[in-house]
Coordinates of C-alpha atoms in Angstrom, one line a residue:
M14 CA 0.0 0.0 0.0
D15 CA 2.8 2.4 0.8
A16 CA 4.2 2.1 -2.7
L17 CA 1.0 3.2 -4.4
I18 CA 1.5 7.0 -3.9
P19 CA 5.1 7.0 -5.3
I20 CA 3.9 5.0 -8.3
L21 CA 1.1 7.5 -8.8
N22 CA 3.6 10.4 -8.5
K23 CA 5.7 8.8 -11.3
L24 CA 2.6 8.5 -13.5
Q25 CA 1.7 12.1 -12.7
D26 CA 5.3 13.3 -13.7
V27 CA 5.0 11.3 -17.0
F28 CA 1.7 12.8 -17.9
N29 CA 2.8 16.3 -17.0
T30 CA 5.8 15.9 -19.3
V31 CA 3.9 14.6 -22.3
G32 CA 1.0 16.9 -21.7
S33 CA -1.7 14.2 -21.9
E34 CA -5.0 14.8 -20.3
S35 CA -6.6 11.5 -21.4
I36 CA -6.2 9.8 -18.0
Q37 CA -7.6 11.0 -14.7
L38 CA -5.3 10.2 -11.8
P39 CA -6.3 10.1 -8.2
Q40 CA -5.2 13.3 -6.4
I41 CA -6.1 15.7 -3.6
V42 CA -7.2 19.1 -4.6
V43 CA -7.1 22.0 -2.1
V44 CA -9.9 24.5 -2.5
G45 CA -10.7 27.5 -0.4
S46 CA -11.4 31.2 -0.4
Q47 CA -8.7 33.8 -0.5
S48 CA -7.0 34.1 2.9
A49 CA -8.8 31.0 4.2
G50 CA -5.6 29.5 5.5
K51 CA -4.7 27.0 2.7
S52 CA -1.0 27.9 2.7
S53 CA -0.8 27.6 6.5
V54 CA -2.4 24.2 6.4
L55 CA 0.1 22.9 3.7
E56 CA 3.0 24.4 5.6
N57 CA 1.9 22.7 8.8
I58 CA 1.6 19.4 7.0
V59 CA 5.1 19.8 5.4
G60 CA 6.6 21.3 8.6
R61 CA 8.4 24.0 6.6
D62 CA 7.7 27.6 5.8
F63 CA 8.0 27.6 2.0
L64 CA 4.9 29.1 0.4
P65 CA 4.6 32.7 -0.9
R66 CA 2.5 35.1 1.2
G67 CA 1.2 38.5 0.6
V68 CA -1.9 40.6 -0.1
G69 CA -4.4 39.5 -2.7
I70 CA -4.0 36.4 -4.9
V71 CA -0.6 35.1 -4.1
T72 CA -1.2 31.6 -5.6
R73 CA -1.8 32.2 -9.3
R74 CA -0.7 28.9 -10.7
P75 CA -1.6 25.3 -9.6
L76 CA 1.1 23.9 -7.3
T77 CA 1.5 20.2 -7.4
L78 CA 3.1 19.3 -4.0
Q79 CA 4.5 15.8 -3.8
L80 CA 5.6 14.8 -0.3
V81 CA 7.9 11.8 -0.1
Y82 CA 8.7 10.2 3.2
T83 CA 12.4 9.7 3.1
P84 CA 14.3 8.3 6.1
P85 CA 17.9 9.4 6.4
E86 CA 19.1 6.0 5.4
D87 CA 17.1 6.2 2.2
K88 CA 18.3 9.7 1.3
L89 CA 21.2 8.4 -0.9
V90 CA 19.0 6.0 -2.8
Q91 CA 16.5 8.8 -3.5
C92 CA 19.2 11.2 -4.8
Q93 CA 20.7 8.5 -7.0
S94 CA 17.3 7.9 -8.6
L95 CA 17.1 11.6 -9.2
G96 CA 20.6 11.6 -10.7
M97 CA 22.0 14.1 -8.1
S98 CA 24.4 14.0 -5.3
A99 CA 23.0 13.6 -1.8
P100 CA 22.9 16.9 0.3
D101 CA 23.9 17.1 3.9
E102 CA 20.4 18.0 5.1
N103 CA 17.8 15.3 5.5
E104 CA 15.1 17.6 4.1
F105 CA 15.4 18.9 0.5
A106 CA 13.2 19.9 -2.4
V107 CA 13.3 19.5 -6.2
F108 CA 11.5 21.3 -9.0
T109 CA 10.7 19.4 -12.1
H110 CA 11.2 22.4 -14.3
I111 CA 14.8 22.8 -13.0
K112 CA 16.9 19.8 -13.7
G113 CA 19.9 18.8 -11.6
K114 CA 19.3 21.3 -8.7
I115 CA 18.5 20.4 -5.1
Y116 CA 17.1 23.0 -2.7
T117 CA 17.9 22.7 1.0
D118 CA 17.0 26.3 1.8
F119 CA 13.2 26.6 1.7
N120 CA 13.4 30.4 1.4
E121 CA 14.9 29.8 -2.0
V122 CA 12.0 27.4 -2.7
R123 CA 9.6 30.3 -2.0
Q124 CA 11.5 32.6 -4.2
E125 CA 11.5 30.1 -7.1
I126 CA 7.8 29.6 -6.8
E127 CA 7.3 33.3 -7.0
A128 CA 9.6 33.7 -10.0
E129 CA 8.1 30.8 -11.9
T130 CA 4.6 32.1 -11.2
D131 CA 5.5 35.5 -12.6
R132 CA 7.2 34.0 -15.6
L133 CA 3.9 32.7 -17.1
G134 CA 1.2 34.5 -15.1
G135 CA 2.7 37.9 -14.8
K136 CA 2.2 39.9 -11.7
K137 CA -1.6 39.5 -11.5
N138 CA -2.8 37.0 -14.1
I139 CA -3.9 33.4 -13.6
S140 CA -2.1 30.6 -15.4
N141 CA -3.3 27.0 -15.9
E142 CA 0.1 25.4 -16.2
P143 CA 1.1 23.7 -12.9
I144 CA 4.3 24.0 -10.9
T145 CA 5.5 20.6 -9.6
L146 CA 7.5 20.6 -6.3
K147 CA 8.8 17.5 -4.6
I148 CA 9.8 17.6 -1.0
Y149 CA 11.8 14.7 0.5
S150 CA 11.7 14.6 4.3
P151 CA 11.6 12.2 7.2
K152 CA 8.9 14.3 8.9
V153 CA 6.2 14.1 6.3
V154 CA 3.8 11.4 5.2
T155 CA 3.8 10.3 1.5
L156 CA 1.2 12.5 0.0
T157 CA 0.3 14.5 -3.1
L158 CA -1.6 17.7 -2.9
I159 CA -2.6 20.3 -5.6
D160 CA -2.9 23.9 -4.2
L161 CA -5.1 26.1 -6.3
P162 CA -5.7 29.9 -6.3
G163 CA -8.1 31.2 -3.7
L164 CA -11.6 32.1 -4.6
T165 CA -12.1 35.8 -5.2
K166 CA -15.0 38.1 -6.2
I167 CA -13.7 41.5 -7.0
P168 CA -10.6 42.3 -9.1
V169 CA -8.1 44.6 -7.3
D170 CA -5.2 46.7 -8.6
D171 CA -4.3 45.5 -12.1
Q172 CA -6.1 42.1 -12.0
P173 CA -8.2 41.2 -15.0
L174 CA -11.9 42.0 -14.9
D175 CA -12.8 38.4 -15.3
I176 CA -10.6 37.2 -12.5
E177 CA -13.5 35.5 -10.8
N178 CA -14.4 33.4 -13.9
Q179 CA -10.7 32.5 -14.4
V180 CA -10.3 31.2 -10.9
R181 CA -13.7 29.4 -11.0
N182 CA -12.9 27.7 -14.3
L183 CA -9.5 26.5 -13.0
I184 CA -10.9 25.1 -9.8
M185 CA -13.8 23.4 -11.7
Y186 CA -11.3 21.8 -14.1
Y187 CA -9.5 20.1 -11.2
I188 CA -12.3 19.1 -8.9
S189 CA -14.4 17.8 -11.8
N190 CA -12.0 14.8 -12.0
P191 CA -14.1 12.0 -10.6
N192 CA -10.9 10.5 -9.1
A193 CA -10.0 13.7 -7.2
I194 CA -10.4 14.1 -3.4
I195 CA -11.6 17.6 -2.6
L196 CA -10.0 19.2 0.4
A197 CA -12.5 22.1 1.1
I198 CA -10.9 24.7 3.5
T199 CA -13.1 27.1 5.4
P200 CA -12.2 29.5 8.2
A201 CA -14.0 29.0 11.5
N202 CA -14.8 32.7 12.0
V203 CA -17.1 32.5 8.9
D204 CA -20.5 30.8 8.9
F205 CA -19.9 27.3 7.6
S206 CA -23.2 27.3 5.7
T207 CA -21.8 30.2 3.5
S208 CA -18.5 28.4 2.7
E209 CA -17.6 28.9 -1.0
A210 CA -15.3 25.8 -0.9
V211 CA -18.1 23.5 0.3
K212 CA -20.4 25.0 -2.3
F213 CA -18.0 24.3 -5.1
A214 CA -17.5 20.7 -3.8
K215 CA -21.2 20.0 -3.7
E216 CA -21.6 21.1 -7.3
V217 CA -19.4 18.3 -8.5
D218 CA -19.8 15.9 -5.6
P219 CA -23.4 16.3 -4.4
E220 CA -23.3 13.1 -2.2
G221 CA -20.0 14.2 -0.6
R222 CA -18.2 10.9 -1.2
R223 CA -14.9 12.5 -2.0
T224 CA -15.0 15.7 0.0
L225 CA -13.1 16.3 3.2
A226 CA -13.7 19.6 5.0
V227 CA -11.1 21.4 7.0
L228 CA -12.0 24.1 9.5
T229 CA -9.2 26.6 10.1
K230 CA -8.6 29.4 12.5
L231 CA -10.4 27.8 15.4
D232 CA -8.7 30.1 17.9
L233 CA -10.2 33.2 16.2
M234 CA -13.8 32.4 16.9
D235 CA -15.8 34.8 19.0
R236 CA -15.8 34.3 22.7
G237 CA -18.6 32.1 23.9
T238 CA -18.9 30.2 20.6
D239 CA -17.4 26.9 19.5
A240 CA -17.2 24.6 16.5
Y241 CA -18.6 21.4 18.1
D242 CA -21.6 21.3 15.9
V243 CA -19.7 21.9 12.7
L244 CA -16.9 19.5 13.5
C245 CA -19.4 16.8 14.4
G246 CA -21.2 17.3 11.1
R247 CA -24.5 18.5 12.6
I248 CA -24.6 21.7 10.5
I249 CA -23.6 20.3 7.1
P250 CA -22.7 16.6 7.0
V251 CA -19.6 15.6 5.1
K252 CA -19.1 11.9 4.6
L253 CA -15.3 12.0 4.8
G254 CA -15.4 14.2 7.9
I255 CA -14.6 17.7 9.1
I256 CA -11.2 18.3 10.7
G257 CA -10.4 21.4 12.7
V258 CA -6.9 22.9 12.7
V259 CA -5.2 26.0 14.2
N260 CA -2.9 28.1 12.0
R261 CA -0.2 30.5 12.8
S262 CA -1.4 34.1 12.9
Q263 CA 0.2 36.8 10.8
E264 CA 1.9 38.0 14.0
D265 CA 3.4 34.6 14.5
I266 CA 4.7 34.6 11.0
H267 CA 6.3 38.0 11.4
K268 CA 7.9 36.8 14.7
K269 CA 9.3 33.8 12.9
K270 CA 7.4 31.4 15.1
S271 CA 8.5 27.9 14.2
I272 CA 6.0 25.3 12.9
E273 CA 7.0 22.8 15.7
E274 CA 6.0 25.4 18.3
A275 CA 2.8 26.1 16.4
L276 CA 1.9 22.4 16.3
R277 CA 2.4 22.2 20.1
Y278 CA 0.1 25.2 20.6
E279 CA -2.5 23.6 18.3
S280 CA -2.4 20.4 20.3
A281 CA -2.8 22.2 23.6
F282 CA -5.6 24.3 22.2
H283 CA -7.6 21.2 21.1
Q284 CA -7.0 19.5 24.5
K285 CA -8.3 22.6 26.2
N286 CA -11.3 23.6 24.1
Y287 CA -12.3 20.4 22.4
P288 CA -11.1 17.6 24.6
S289 CA -13.7 15.0 23.5
I290 CA -12.7 15.3 19.9
A291 CA -9.1 16.4 20.2
S292 CA -7.8 13.1 18.9
R293 CA -9.8 13.6 15.6
N294 CA -8.5 17.1 14.9
G295 CA -5.2 18.8 14.3
T296 CA -2.7 18.9 11.6
P297 CA -1.0 15.5 12.3
F298 CA -4.4 13.8 12.2
L299 CA -5.2 15.7 9.0
A300 CA -2.0 14.5 7.3
K301 CA -2.5 10.9 8.3
T302 CA -6.2 11.0 7.2
L303 CA -5.2 12.4 3.8
N304 CA -2.5 9.7 3.4
R305 CA -5.0 7.0 4.3
L306 CA -7.8 8.4 2.1
L307 CA -5.4 8.8 -0.9
M308 CA -4.1 5.3 -0.6
H309 CA -7.6 3.8 -0.3
H310 CA -8.8 6.0 -3.1
I311 CA -5.9 4.8 -5.3
R312 CA -6.7 1.2 -4.4
D313 CA -10.3 1.7 -5.5
C314 CA -9.4 3.5 -8.7
L315 CA -6.5 1.1 -9.5
P316 CA -8.4 -1.5 -11.6
S317 CA -10.0 1.0 -13.9
L318 CA -6.8 3.0 -14.0
K319 CA -4.8 -0.1 -14.9
T320 CA -7.2 -1.0 -17.7
R321 CA -7.0 2.5 -19.1
I322 CA -3.2 2.6 -19.0
N323 CA -3.0 -0.8 -20.7
Q324 CA -5.3 0.4 -23.5
M325 CA -3.1 3.5 -24.0
V326 CA 0.1 1.4 -23.9
S327 CA -1.3 -1.0 -26.6
H328 CA -2.5 1.9 -28.7
F329 CA 0.8 3.8 -28.6
Q330 CA 2.8 0.6 -29.0
A331 CA 0.9 -0.2 -32.2
L332 CA 1.6 3.3 -33.3
V333 CA 5.3 3.0 -32.6
N334 CA 5.4 -0.3 -34.5
S335 CA 3.7 1.2 -37.5
F336 CA 6.6 3.7 -37.8
G337 CA 9.0 0.8 -38.7
E338 CA 12.5 0.1 -37.7
P339 CA 15.1 2.7 -36.6
I340 CA 16.8 4.6 -39.4
E341 CA 20.5 4.2 -40.0
D342 CA 21.1 6.3 -43.1
K343 CA 18.8 9.3 -42.8
G344 CA 20.1 11.1 -45.9
R345 CA 19.5 8.1 -48.1
L346 CA 16.0 7.6 -46.8
L347 CA 15.2 11.3 -47.2
L348 CA 16.3 11.1 -50.9
Q349 CA 14.2 8.0 -51.4
I350 CA 11.1 9.6 -50.0
I351 CA 11.5 12.8 -52.1
T352 CA 12.2 10.8 -55.2
K353 CA 9.2 8.6 -54.6
F354 CA 7.0 11.6 -54.1
A355 CA 8.3 13.2 -57.3
S356 CA 7.7 10.0 -59.3
S357 CA 4.2 9.6 -57.8
Y358 CA 3.4 13.2 -58.7
C359 CA 4.5 12.7 -62.3
A360 CA 2.7 9.4 -62.6
T361 CA -0.5 11.0 -61.4
I362 CA -0.2 13.6 -64.2
E363 CA 0.8 11.0 -66.9
G364 CA -2.0 8.6 -65.8
T365 CA 0.5 5.8 -64.9
A366 CA -0.2 5.8 -61.2
K367 CA -0.8 2.5 -59.5
N368 CA -3.9 3.6 -57.6
I369 CA -6.2 5.1 -60.2
E370 CA -9.3 6.9 -59.0
V371 CA -12.6 5.6 -60.2
S372 CA -14.9 8.1 -58.5
E373 CA -13.7 11.3 -60.1
L374 CA -11.2 12.7 -62.5
C375 CA -7.8 13.6 -61.1
G376 CA -4.3 14.5 -62.3
G377 CA -3.6 14.7 -65.9
A378 CA -7.1 13.5 -66.9
R379 CA -8.6 16.5 -65.1
I380 CA -6.1 18.9 -66.7
C381 CA -7.1 17.5 -70.1
Y382 CA -10.7 18.0 -69.2
I383 CA -10.0 21.6 -68.2
F384 CA -8.3 22.3 -71.6
H385 CA -10.7 20.4 -73.9
E386 CA -14.0 20.8 -72.1
T387 CA -14.1 23.7 -69.7
F388 CA -11.8 26.0 -71.6
A389 CA -13.3 25.0 -75.0
R390 CA -16.8 25.7 -73.8
A391 CA -15.7 29.0 -72.4
L392 CA -14.3 30.0 -75.8
E393 CA -17.4 28.8 -77.7
S394 CA -19.7 30.7 -75.4
I395 CA -18.0 34.0 -76.5
N396 CA -20.0 35.5 -79.4
P397 CA -17.7 37.6 -81.6
L398 CA -20.4 40.2 -82.1
D399 CA -21.4 40.6 -78.4
T400 CA -21.3 44.1 -77.1
L401 CA -20.8 45.2 -80.8
T402 CA -23.8 46.9 -82.4
T403 CA -24.2 48.4 -85.9
F404 CA -24.2 51.8 -84.3
D405 CA -20.8 51.1 -82.7
I406 CA -19.4 50.0 -86.1
L407 CA -20.7 53.1 -87.9
T408 CA -19.4 55.4 -85.2
A409 CA -16.0 53.8 -85.3
I410 CA -15.8 54.2 -89.1
R411 CA -16.9 57.8 -88.9
N412 CA -14.5 58.6 -86.1
A413 CA -11.6 57.1 -88.1
T414 CA -12.4 59.2 -91.2
G415 CA -11.8 62.5 -89.5
P416 CA -13.4 65.8 -90.8
R417 CA -14.1 64.6 -94.3
P418 CA -15.9 61.5 -95.5
A419 CA -13.6 58.7 -96.8
L420 CA -14.1 56.9 -100.1
F421 CA -13.4 53.5 -98.5
V422 CA -13.7 52.0 -95.1
P423 CA -10.6 52.8 -93.1
E424 CA -8.6 49.9 -91.6
V425 CA -8.1 51.8 -88.3
S426 CA -11.8 51.3 -87.3
F427 CA -11.5 47.6 -88.2
E428 CA -8.5 47.0 -86.0
L429 CA -10.0 49.0 -83.2
L430 CA -13.1 46.9 -83.1
V431 CA -11.4 43.6 -83.7
K432 CA -8.8 44.2 -80.9
R433 CA -11.5 44.9 -78.5
Q434 CA -13.2 41.6 -79.2
I435 CA -9.8 39.7 -79.1
K436 CA -9.2 41.1 -75.6
R437 CA -12.2 39.2 -74.3
L438 CA -10.2 35.9 -74.8
E439 CA -7.9 36.8 -72.0
D440 CA -10.2 36.1 -69.1
P441 CA -11.0 32.5 -70.1
G442 CA -7.3 31.9 -70.5
L443 CA -6.5 33.2 -67.0
R444 CA -9.4 31.2 -65.5
C445 CA -8.0 28.1 -67.3
V446 CA -4.6 28.7 -65.7
E447 CA -6.2 29.0 -62.3
L448 CA -8.1 25.7 -62.6
V449 CA -4.9 23.9 -63.7
H450 CA -3.0 25.5 -60.7
E451 CA -5.7 24.2 -58.3
E452 CA -5.5 20.7 -59.8
L453 CA -1.7 20.7 -59.5
Q454 CA -2.1 21.6 -55.8
R455 CA -4.7 18.9 -55.3
I456 CA -2.3 16.3 -56.7
I457 CA 0.1 17.1 -53.8
Q458 CA -2.4 15.9 -51.3
H459 CA -3.2 12.8 -53.4
C460 CA 0.5 11.9 -53.6
G461 CA 1.0 12.5 -49.8
A462 CA -1.0 9.4 -48.7
Q463 CA 2.1 7.3 -48.4
Q464 CA 3.3 5.3 -45.4
E465 CA 6.5 7.3 -45.2
F466 CA 4.6 10.5 -44.9
I467 CA 2.5 9.0 -42.1
R468 CA 5.7 8.1 -40.3
F469 CA 7.3 11.5 -40.9
P470 CA 4.4 14.1 -40.7
R471 CA 6.8 17.1 -40.4
L472 CA 8.6 16.0 -43.5
H473 CA 5.3 15.7 -45.4
E474 CA 4.4 19.2 -44.2
K475 CA 7.7 20.6 -45.4
I476 CA 7.4 18.9 -48.9
V477 CA 3.9 20.2 -49.3
D478 CA 5.0 23.7 -48.3
V479 CA 7.9 23.6 -50.8
V480 CA 5.9 22.3 -53.7
T481 CA 3.0 24.7 -53.0
H482 CA 5.4 27.6 -52.8
L483 CA 6.9 26.6 -56.2
L484 CA 3.5 26.4 -57.9
R485 CA 2.5 29.7 -56.4
R486 CA 5.7 31.3 -57.6
R487 CA 5.1 30.0 -61.2
L488 CA 1.5 31.2 -61.3
P489 CA 2.1 34.9 -62.0
E490 CA 4.6 34.0 -64.8
T491 CA 2.0 31.7 -66.4
N492 CA -0.6 34.4 -66.2
R493 CA 1.9 36.8 -67.9
M494 CA 2.5 34.2 -70.6
V495 CA -1.3 34.1 -71.4
E496 CA -1.4 37.9 -71.3
N497 CA 1.5 38.0 -73.7
L498 CA -0.1 35.6 -76.1
V499 CA -3.2 37.8 -76.2
G500 CA -1.0 40.8 -76.7
I501 CA 0.7 39.1 -79.6
E502 CA -2.6 38.6 -81.3
L503 CA -3.5 42.2 -80.6
A504 CA -0.2 43.5 -82.0
Y505 CA -0.6 41.9 -85.5
I506 CA -3.8 40.9 -87.3
N507 CA -3.1 38.5 -90.2
T508 CA -5.4 39.6 -93.0
K509 CA -3.9 36.9 -95.3
H510 CA -5.7 34.3 -93.3
P511 CA -8.2 32.1 -95.3
D512 CA -11.0 33.5 -93.2
F513 CA -10.4 36.9 -94.8
H514 CA -10.6 35.6 -98.4
E515 CA -14.0 37.0 -99.3
A516 CA -13.2 40.3 -97.6
G517 CA -10.1 40.4 -99.8
L518 CA -12.2 40.0 -102.9
I519 CA -14.5 42.8 -101.9
H520 CA -11.6 45.0 -101.1
K521 CA -10.0 44.4 -104.5
A522 CA -13.3 45.1 -106.2
L523 CA -13.6 48.4 -104.4
T524 CA -10.0 49.6 -104.8
G525 CA -9.4 48.2 -108.3
G526 CA -6.2 46.5 -107.3
D527 CA -6.6 44.2 -110.3
Y528 CA -9.0 44.7 -113.2
I529 CA -11.9 42.2 -112.8
A530 CA -13.9 40.8 -115.7
T531 CA -17.5 39.9 -115.1
V532 CA -18.3 36.4 -116.2
N533 CA -21.9 36.0 -117.4
P534 CA -23.0 32.4 -116.9
S535 CA -25.6 32.8 -119.7
Q536 CA -23.0 33.5 -122.4
P537 CA -21.4 30.5 -124.1
Q538 CA -17.8 29.7 -123.2
Q539 CA -15.2 30.5 -125.8
P540 CA -12.7 27.9 -126.8
P541 CA -9.1 28.2 -125.7
Q542 CA -7.2 30.8 -127.7
N543 CA -3.7 29.3 -127.5
K544 CA -2.0 26.0 -127.0
S545 CA -1.1 26.6 -123.3
Q546 CA -4.8 27.0 -122.5
R547 CA -5.7 23.8 -124.4
D548 CA -2.9 21.8 -122.8
N549 CA -3.8 23.1 -119.3
P550 CA -7.5 22.5 -118.7
R551 CA -7.0 22.4 -114.9
G552 CA -5.4 25.9 -114.9
K553 CA -8.3 27.1 -117.0
E554 CA -10.8 25.7 -114.5
N555 CA -8.9 27.4 -111.6
Q556 CA -8.9 30.7 -113.6
N557 CA -12.6 30.4 -114.5
S558 CA -13.4 29.6 -110.9
D559 CA -11.5 32.6 -109.6
E560 CA -12.9 34.9 -112.3
S561 CA -16.4 33.5 -111.6
T562 CA -16.1 34.2 -107.9
I563 CA -14.7 37.6 -108.4
G564 CA -17.3 38.4 -111.1
K565 CA -20.1 37.4 -108.8
V566 CA -18.9 39.6 -106.1
A567 CA -18.4 42.5 -108.5
S568 CA -21.8 42.0 -110.0
H569 CA -23.3 42.0 -106.5
I570 CA -21.5 45.2 -105.7
R571 CA -22.6 46.7 -109.1
I572 CA -26.2 45.8 -108.6
S573 CA -26.1 47.2 -105.0
G574 CA -24.6 50.4 -106.3
Q575 CA -27.3 50.8 -109.0
Q576 CA -30.0 50.3 -106.4
N577 CA -28.3 52.9 -104.2
Q578 CA -28.3 55.3 -107.0
T579 CA -32.0 54.9 -107.5
D580 CA -32.5 55.6 -103.8
G581 CA -30.1 58.4 -103.7
S582 CA -32.7 60.8 -102.3
D583 CA -32.2 59.1 -98.9
N584 CA -29.4 60.2 -96.6
E585 CA -28.3 56.6 -95.9
S586 CA -28.6 53.5 -98.1
I587 CA -28.8 49.8 -97.3
V588 CA -25.7 47.8 -98.4
N589 CA -25.8 44.1 -97.8
G590 CA -28.4 44.5 -95.0
E591 CA -26.2 47.2 -93.3
Q592 CA -26.7 51.0 -93.3
S593 CA -23.9 53.0 -95.0
S594 CA -23.3 56.6 -95.9
P595 CA -24.0 58.1 -99.3
Y596 CA -20.4 58.3 -100.2
M597 CA -20.1 54.5 -99.6
S598 CA -22.9 53.9 -102.0
N599 CA -21.3 56.1 -104.6
A600 CA -18.0 54.3 -104.2
M601 CA -19.8 51.0 -104.8
A602 CA -21.7 52.3 -107.8
S603 CA -18.5 53.5 -109.4
S604 CA -17.1 50.0 -109.1
S605 CA -19.5 48.9 -111.9
T606 CA -17.3 50.6 -114.5
V607 CA -14.3 48.6 -113.2
S608 CA -16.0 45.3 -113.7
S609 CA -16.4 45.8 -117.4
M610 CA -12.6 46.1 -118.1
V611 CA -10.6 43.2 -119.4
P612 CA -8.0 41.8 -116.9
I613 CA -4.3 42.2 -117.9
S614 CA -3.2 38.8 -116.6
D615 CA -4.6 35.3 -116.8
G616 CA -5.6 35.1 -113.1
V617 CA -6.0 37.2 -110.1
S618 CA -3.3 36.8 -107.4
F619 CA -4.0 37.5 -103.8

């Protein structure tokens, strides 16, 4: 039984180190109002004056106090287990956050507690991170206590406005542990029914099965009153009992009254004022009771605690085994992992990966879909004549002619309107780049589901960061490339393209670049005039085809011009279903004289 508490202390050290809160260990939690005498009770149990004192909230971080009964003959063994040399004194202390240092002066222990409290909590704030202090002494019983900040209502000085909620949440966190014994401390000069500590205990332990009440400052009660009814449980019954103690007063602390002398005064006080129950009160009885309660509580919680620990051991052992054997050549393994990731990334794009998705497109197939489906539909949805009305075209033509009407349509207006429409192709291109970039990033996560990355999660995160940064860095350059391609198309419009063939014929008919002969299909065809024409029937067919096409266009223009001349009284005429100005009609009408001339060459070159 005596070995249970040290084993529990080792488990508590382990879980404090790894920061795990998945297991609830048996422990004694000290709860009480501010200035209720918690520190004095703990100092009387330890037999040393080592806790900070002052005005306001002095305890602002949980203090895990582990008392280890260490006879002088076992001192060397204890120090060897700690990896330290044994001190000359039989009483010494060790902080878990300071490695390799033993404290024999308990004034230094107080100073270290204050400094460590200020390090995280500042001068006034509350911190949830505990301070673990181990005290080895032949005068203590093996015990583990957790001292919490005192309950307060109103913030003072520079304390946070929600100081009451902070303290309450911290206390509730510790006493909500079903394996915790609650040590509710209440001063005797306050009505026991108004005790905040007992109220907190009843919230989480309504039946009182794990609550032990301590009544402090019995010597400060009003004359003519006593605490018999409270100590006997007649006011508020507590199943684990109510123990009365006498603390050192502030005057005793200033006068450096020793704890041994204070304990003698306490024993005499109980014998004088409460002789019938003196054996069941006092600090020595409290320490023995706590030791007994903790050991029995550990014994009761041990089966479930053992089961829980075994489950955690099995789980984490399986996790460790899944990581594989220890690594000897880290550089080679790192190169293999990176190479495997790069190969898997390329294989996903090429479609040669081993694990092919069947539920959705991914990798290179999705990129192909983006190019040939999404991007193609976006281009097809663009109507070349959207946002381009007849009025816009006429306005552009007139603005390009300047102060006087032009005989022919100026090319400046054509380029202006065409470039504005070509510019609309830029947005679908940039959207296509964005979709491809998103898919390339999604491939990273698809390739990251490897056993090596499960074993080395930080390496996986670093590889993902590097590849993501690389893709993000190339994205602006790709967007600029698309913008440059559109800019290239805007810089030079190729009018020799086959799509401009008919427009070229009309232009030649208007400008008279070559003399065009009108071919009347009703007239009989003349035989070839020379041998070259007889020997080259195919060339004749090509020539007739070109001349027929040009003749039809010219005839169409001539007919339109004649119609426009008959309707010359109107300000604007209709040419090919479009409105045009009178000088355009005149230009087309004048082209009828050109169509009757004989061509100089055999064919028309474009």
